[in-house]
PDB file of C-alpha atoms in Angstrom:
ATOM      1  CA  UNK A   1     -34.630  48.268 -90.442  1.00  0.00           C
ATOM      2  CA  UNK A   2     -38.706  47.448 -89.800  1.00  0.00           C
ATOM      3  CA  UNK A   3     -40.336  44.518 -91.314  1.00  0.00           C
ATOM      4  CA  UNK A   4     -41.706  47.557 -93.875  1.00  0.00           C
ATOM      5  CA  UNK A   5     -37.794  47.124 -95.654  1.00  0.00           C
ATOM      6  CA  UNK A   6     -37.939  43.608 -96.886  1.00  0.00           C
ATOM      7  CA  UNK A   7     -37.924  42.348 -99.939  1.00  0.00           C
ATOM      8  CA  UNK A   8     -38.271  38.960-101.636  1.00  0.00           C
ATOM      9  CA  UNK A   9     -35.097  39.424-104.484  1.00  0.00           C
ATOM     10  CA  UNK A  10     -33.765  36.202-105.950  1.00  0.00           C
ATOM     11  CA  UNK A  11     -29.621  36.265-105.546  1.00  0.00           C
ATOM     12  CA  UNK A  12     -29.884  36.033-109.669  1.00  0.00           C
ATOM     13  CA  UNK A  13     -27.934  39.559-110.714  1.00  0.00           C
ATOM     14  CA  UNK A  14     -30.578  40.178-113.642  1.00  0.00           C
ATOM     15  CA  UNK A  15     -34.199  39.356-114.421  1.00  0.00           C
ATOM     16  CA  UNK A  16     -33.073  36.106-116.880  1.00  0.00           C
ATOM     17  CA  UNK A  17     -31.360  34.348-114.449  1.00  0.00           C
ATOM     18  CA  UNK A  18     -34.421  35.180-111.725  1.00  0.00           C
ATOM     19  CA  UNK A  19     -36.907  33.694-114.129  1.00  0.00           C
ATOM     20  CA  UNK A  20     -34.546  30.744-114.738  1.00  0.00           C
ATOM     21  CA  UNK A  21     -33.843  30.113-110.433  1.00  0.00           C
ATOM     22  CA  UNK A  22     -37.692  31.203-109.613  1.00  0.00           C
ATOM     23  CA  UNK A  23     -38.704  28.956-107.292  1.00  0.00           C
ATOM     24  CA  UNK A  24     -35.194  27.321-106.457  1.00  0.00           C
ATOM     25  CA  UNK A  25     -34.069  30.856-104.544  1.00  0.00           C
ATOM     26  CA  UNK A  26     -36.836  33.138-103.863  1.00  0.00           C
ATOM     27  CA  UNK A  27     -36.862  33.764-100.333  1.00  0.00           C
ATOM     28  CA  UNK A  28     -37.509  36.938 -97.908  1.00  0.00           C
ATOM     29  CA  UNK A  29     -34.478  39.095 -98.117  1.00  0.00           C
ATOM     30  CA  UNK A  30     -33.431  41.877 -95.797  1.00  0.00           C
ATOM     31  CA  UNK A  31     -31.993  44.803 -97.674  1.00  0.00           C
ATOM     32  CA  UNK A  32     -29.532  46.569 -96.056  1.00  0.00           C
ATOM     33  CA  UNK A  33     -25.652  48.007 -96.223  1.00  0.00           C
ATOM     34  CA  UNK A  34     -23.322  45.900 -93.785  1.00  0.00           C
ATOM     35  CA  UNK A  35     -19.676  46.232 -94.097  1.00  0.00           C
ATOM     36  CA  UNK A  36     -17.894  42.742 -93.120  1.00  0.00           C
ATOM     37  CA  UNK A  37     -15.231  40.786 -94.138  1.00  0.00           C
ATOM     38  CA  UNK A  38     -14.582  38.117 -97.198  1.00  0.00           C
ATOM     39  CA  UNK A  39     -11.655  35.483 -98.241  1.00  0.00           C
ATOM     40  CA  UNK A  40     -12.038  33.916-101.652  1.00  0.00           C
ATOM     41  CA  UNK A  41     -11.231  30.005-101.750  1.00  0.00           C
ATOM     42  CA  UNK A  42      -7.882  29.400-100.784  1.00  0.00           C
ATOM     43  CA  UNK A  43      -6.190  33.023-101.390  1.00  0.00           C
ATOM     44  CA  UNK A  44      -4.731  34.345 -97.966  1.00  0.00           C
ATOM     45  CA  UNK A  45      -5.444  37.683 -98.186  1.00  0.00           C
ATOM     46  CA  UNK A  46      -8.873  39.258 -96.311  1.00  0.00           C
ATOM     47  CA  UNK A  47     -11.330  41.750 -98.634  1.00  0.00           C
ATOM     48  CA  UNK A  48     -14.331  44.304 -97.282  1.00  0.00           C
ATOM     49  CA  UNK A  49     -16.858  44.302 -99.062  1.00  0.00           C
ATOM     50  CA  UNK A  50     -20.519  45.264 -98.752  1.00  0.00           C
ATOM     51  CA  UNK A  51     -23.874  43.333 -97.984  1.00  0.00           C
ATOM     52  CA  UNK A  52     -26.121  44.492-100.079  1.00  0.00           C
ATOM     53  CA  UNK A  53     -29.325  41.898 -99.113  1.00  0.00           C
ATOM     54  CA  UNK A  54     -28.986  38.757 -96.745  1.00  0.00           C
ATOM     55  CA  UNK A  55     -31.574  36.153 -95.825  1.00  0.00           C
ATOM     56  CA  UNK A  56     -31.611  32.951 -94.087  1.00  0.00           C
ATOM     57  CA  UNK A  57     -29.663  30.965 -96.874  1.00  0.00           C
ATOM     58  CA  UNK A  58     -27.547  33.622 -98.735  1.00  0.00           C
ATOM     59  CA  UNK A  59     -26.592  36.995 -99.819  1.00  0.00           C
ATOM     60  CA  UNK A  60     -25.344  39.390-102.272  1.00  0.00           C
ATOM     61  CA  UNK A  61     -22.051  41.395-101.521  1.00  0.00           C
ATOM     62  CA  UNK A  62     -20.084  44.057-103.291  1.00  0.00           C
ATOM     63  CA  UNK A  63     -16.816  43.171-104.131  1.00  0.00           C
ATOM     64  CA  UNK A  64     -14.726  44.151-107.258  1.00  0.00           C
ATOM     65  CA  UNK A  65     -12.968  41.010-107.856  1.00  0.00           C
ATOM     66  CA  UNK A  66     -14.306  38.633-109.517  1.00  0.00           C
ATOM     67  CA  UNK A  67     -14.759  34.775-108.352  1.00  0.00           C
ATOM     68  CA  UNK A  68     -15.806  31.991-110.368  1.00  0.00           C
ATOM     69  CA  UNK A  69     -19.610  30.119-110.064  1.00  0.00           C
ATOM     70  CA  UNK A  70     -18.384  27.264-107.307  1.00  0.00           C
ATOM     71  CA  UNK A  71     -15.796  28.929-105.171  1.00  0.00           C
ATOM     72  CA  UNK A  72     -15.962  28.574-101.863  1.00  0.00           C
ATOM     73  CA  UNK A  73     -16.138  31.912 -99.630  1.00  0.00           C
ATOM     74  CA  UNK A  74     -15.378  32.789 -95.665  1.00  0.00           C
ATOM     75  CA  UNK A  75     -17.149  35.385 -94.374  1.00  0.00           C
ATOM     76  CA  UNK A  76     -17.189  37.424 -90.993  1.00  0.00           C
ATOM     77  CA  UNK A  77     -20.504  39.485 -90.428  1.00  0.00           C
ATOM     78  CA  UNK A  78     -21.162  41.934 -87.695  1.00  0.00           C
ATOM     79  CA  UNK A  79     -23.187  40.490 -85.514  1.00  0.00           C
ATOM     80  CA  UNK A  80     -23.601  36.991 -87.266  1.00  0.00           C
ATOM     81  CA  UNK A  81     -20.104  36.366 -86.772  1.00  0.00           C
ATOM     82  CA  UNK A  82     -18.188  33.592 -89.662  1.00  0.00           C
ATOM     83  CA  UNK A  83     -20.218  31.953 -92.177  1.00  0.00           C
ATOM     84  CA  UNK A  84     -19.291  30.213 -95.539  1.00  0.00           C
ATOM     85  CA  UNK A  85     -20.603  29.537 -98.737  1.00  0.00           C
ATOM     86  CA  UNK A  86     -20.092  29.248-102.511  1.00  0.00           C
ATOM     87  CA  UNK A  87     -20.299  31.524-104.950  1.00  0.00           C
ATOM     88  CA  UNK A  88     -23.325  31.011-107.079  1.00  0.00           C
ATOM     89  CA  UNK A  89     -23.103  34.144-109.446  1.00  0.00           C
ATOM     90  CA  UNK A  90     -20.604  37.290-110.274  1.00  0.00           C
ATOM     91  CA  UNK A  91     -21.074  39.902-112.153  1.00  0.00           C
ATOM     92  CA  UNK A  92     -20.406  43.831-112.532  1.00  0.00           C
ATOM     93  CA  UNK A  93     -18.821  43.962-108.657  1.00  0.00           C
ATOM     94  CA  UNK A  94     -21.361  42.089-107.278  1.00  0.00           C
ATOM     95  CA  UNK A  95     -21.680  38.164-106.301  1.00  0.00           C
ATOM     96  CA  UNK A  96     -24.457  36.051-104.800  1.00  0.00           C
ATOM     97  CA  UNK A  97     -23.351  33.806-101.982  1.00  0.00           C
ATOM     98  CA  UNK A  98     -25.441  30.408-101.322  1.00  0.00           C
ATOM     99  CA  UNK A  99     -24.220  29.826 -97.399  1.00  0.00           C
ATOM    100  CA  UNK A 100     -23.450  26.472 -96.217  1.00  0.00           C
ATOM    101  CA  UNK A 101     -25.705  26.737 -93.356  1.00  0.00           C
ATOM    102  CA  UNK A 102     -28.107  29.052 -92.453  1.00  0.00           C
ATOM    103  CA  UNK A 103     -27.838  31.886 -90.248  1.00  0.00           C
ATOM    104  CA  UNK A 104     -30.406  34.476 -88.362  1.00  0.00           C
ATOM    105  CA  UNK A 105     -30.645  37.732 -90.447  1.00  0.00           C
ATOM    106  CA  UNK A 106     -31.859  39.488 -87.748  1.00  0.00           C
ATOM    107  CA  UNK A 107     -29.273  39.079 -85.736  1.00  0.00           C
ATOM    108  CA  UNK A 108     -27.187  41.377 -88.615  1.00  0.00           C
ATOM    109  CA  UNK A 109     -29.007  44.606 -86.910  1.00  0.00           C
TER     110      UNK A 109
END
């Protein structure tokens, strides 16, 4: 995608939990459809699931189970390779990921 495709989105699923995290999670996000793979704390099994926007700090995915606010997540990306984080929202098949670290978004292309 060309710098024309970003957006700054807040990983808050609807516009009262943006205005309540504005400011704590607004940053440049790259939106995009990336298939990769996702475990859910400690369960052994692996999910796909969608990205649906990444930046530098976190990301949105589609996945149809839900997780609870805090759990932690493993993630392999194409092209960013394993990453973690926690689950900081979940709702209707989609979840917002805060990553532990942060990772080049480019490099997701």
């Amino acid at each position: 995608m060309t710098g024309g495709d970003r957006t700054v989105d807040s990983i808050a699923p609807d516009s009262a939990s943006a205005a309540s995290t504005a400011g704590k999670r607004a940053l440049p996000r790259d939106s995009l459809l990336l298939v990769g793979q996702c475990r859910l704390g400690d369960e052994p099994g692996v999910h796909e699931v969608r990205v649906r926007n990444l930046s530098e700090a976190g990301l949105m995915i589609e996945l149809d189970i839900p997780a609870d606010v805090g759990s932690h997540v493993w993630l392999d990306l194409p092209g960013i390779g394993e990453t973690s984080g926690t689950v900081a929202w979940c709702a209707a098949g989609r979840m917002g990921i805060a990553l532990d670290g942060t990772i080049d978004p480019r490099r997701a292309r």
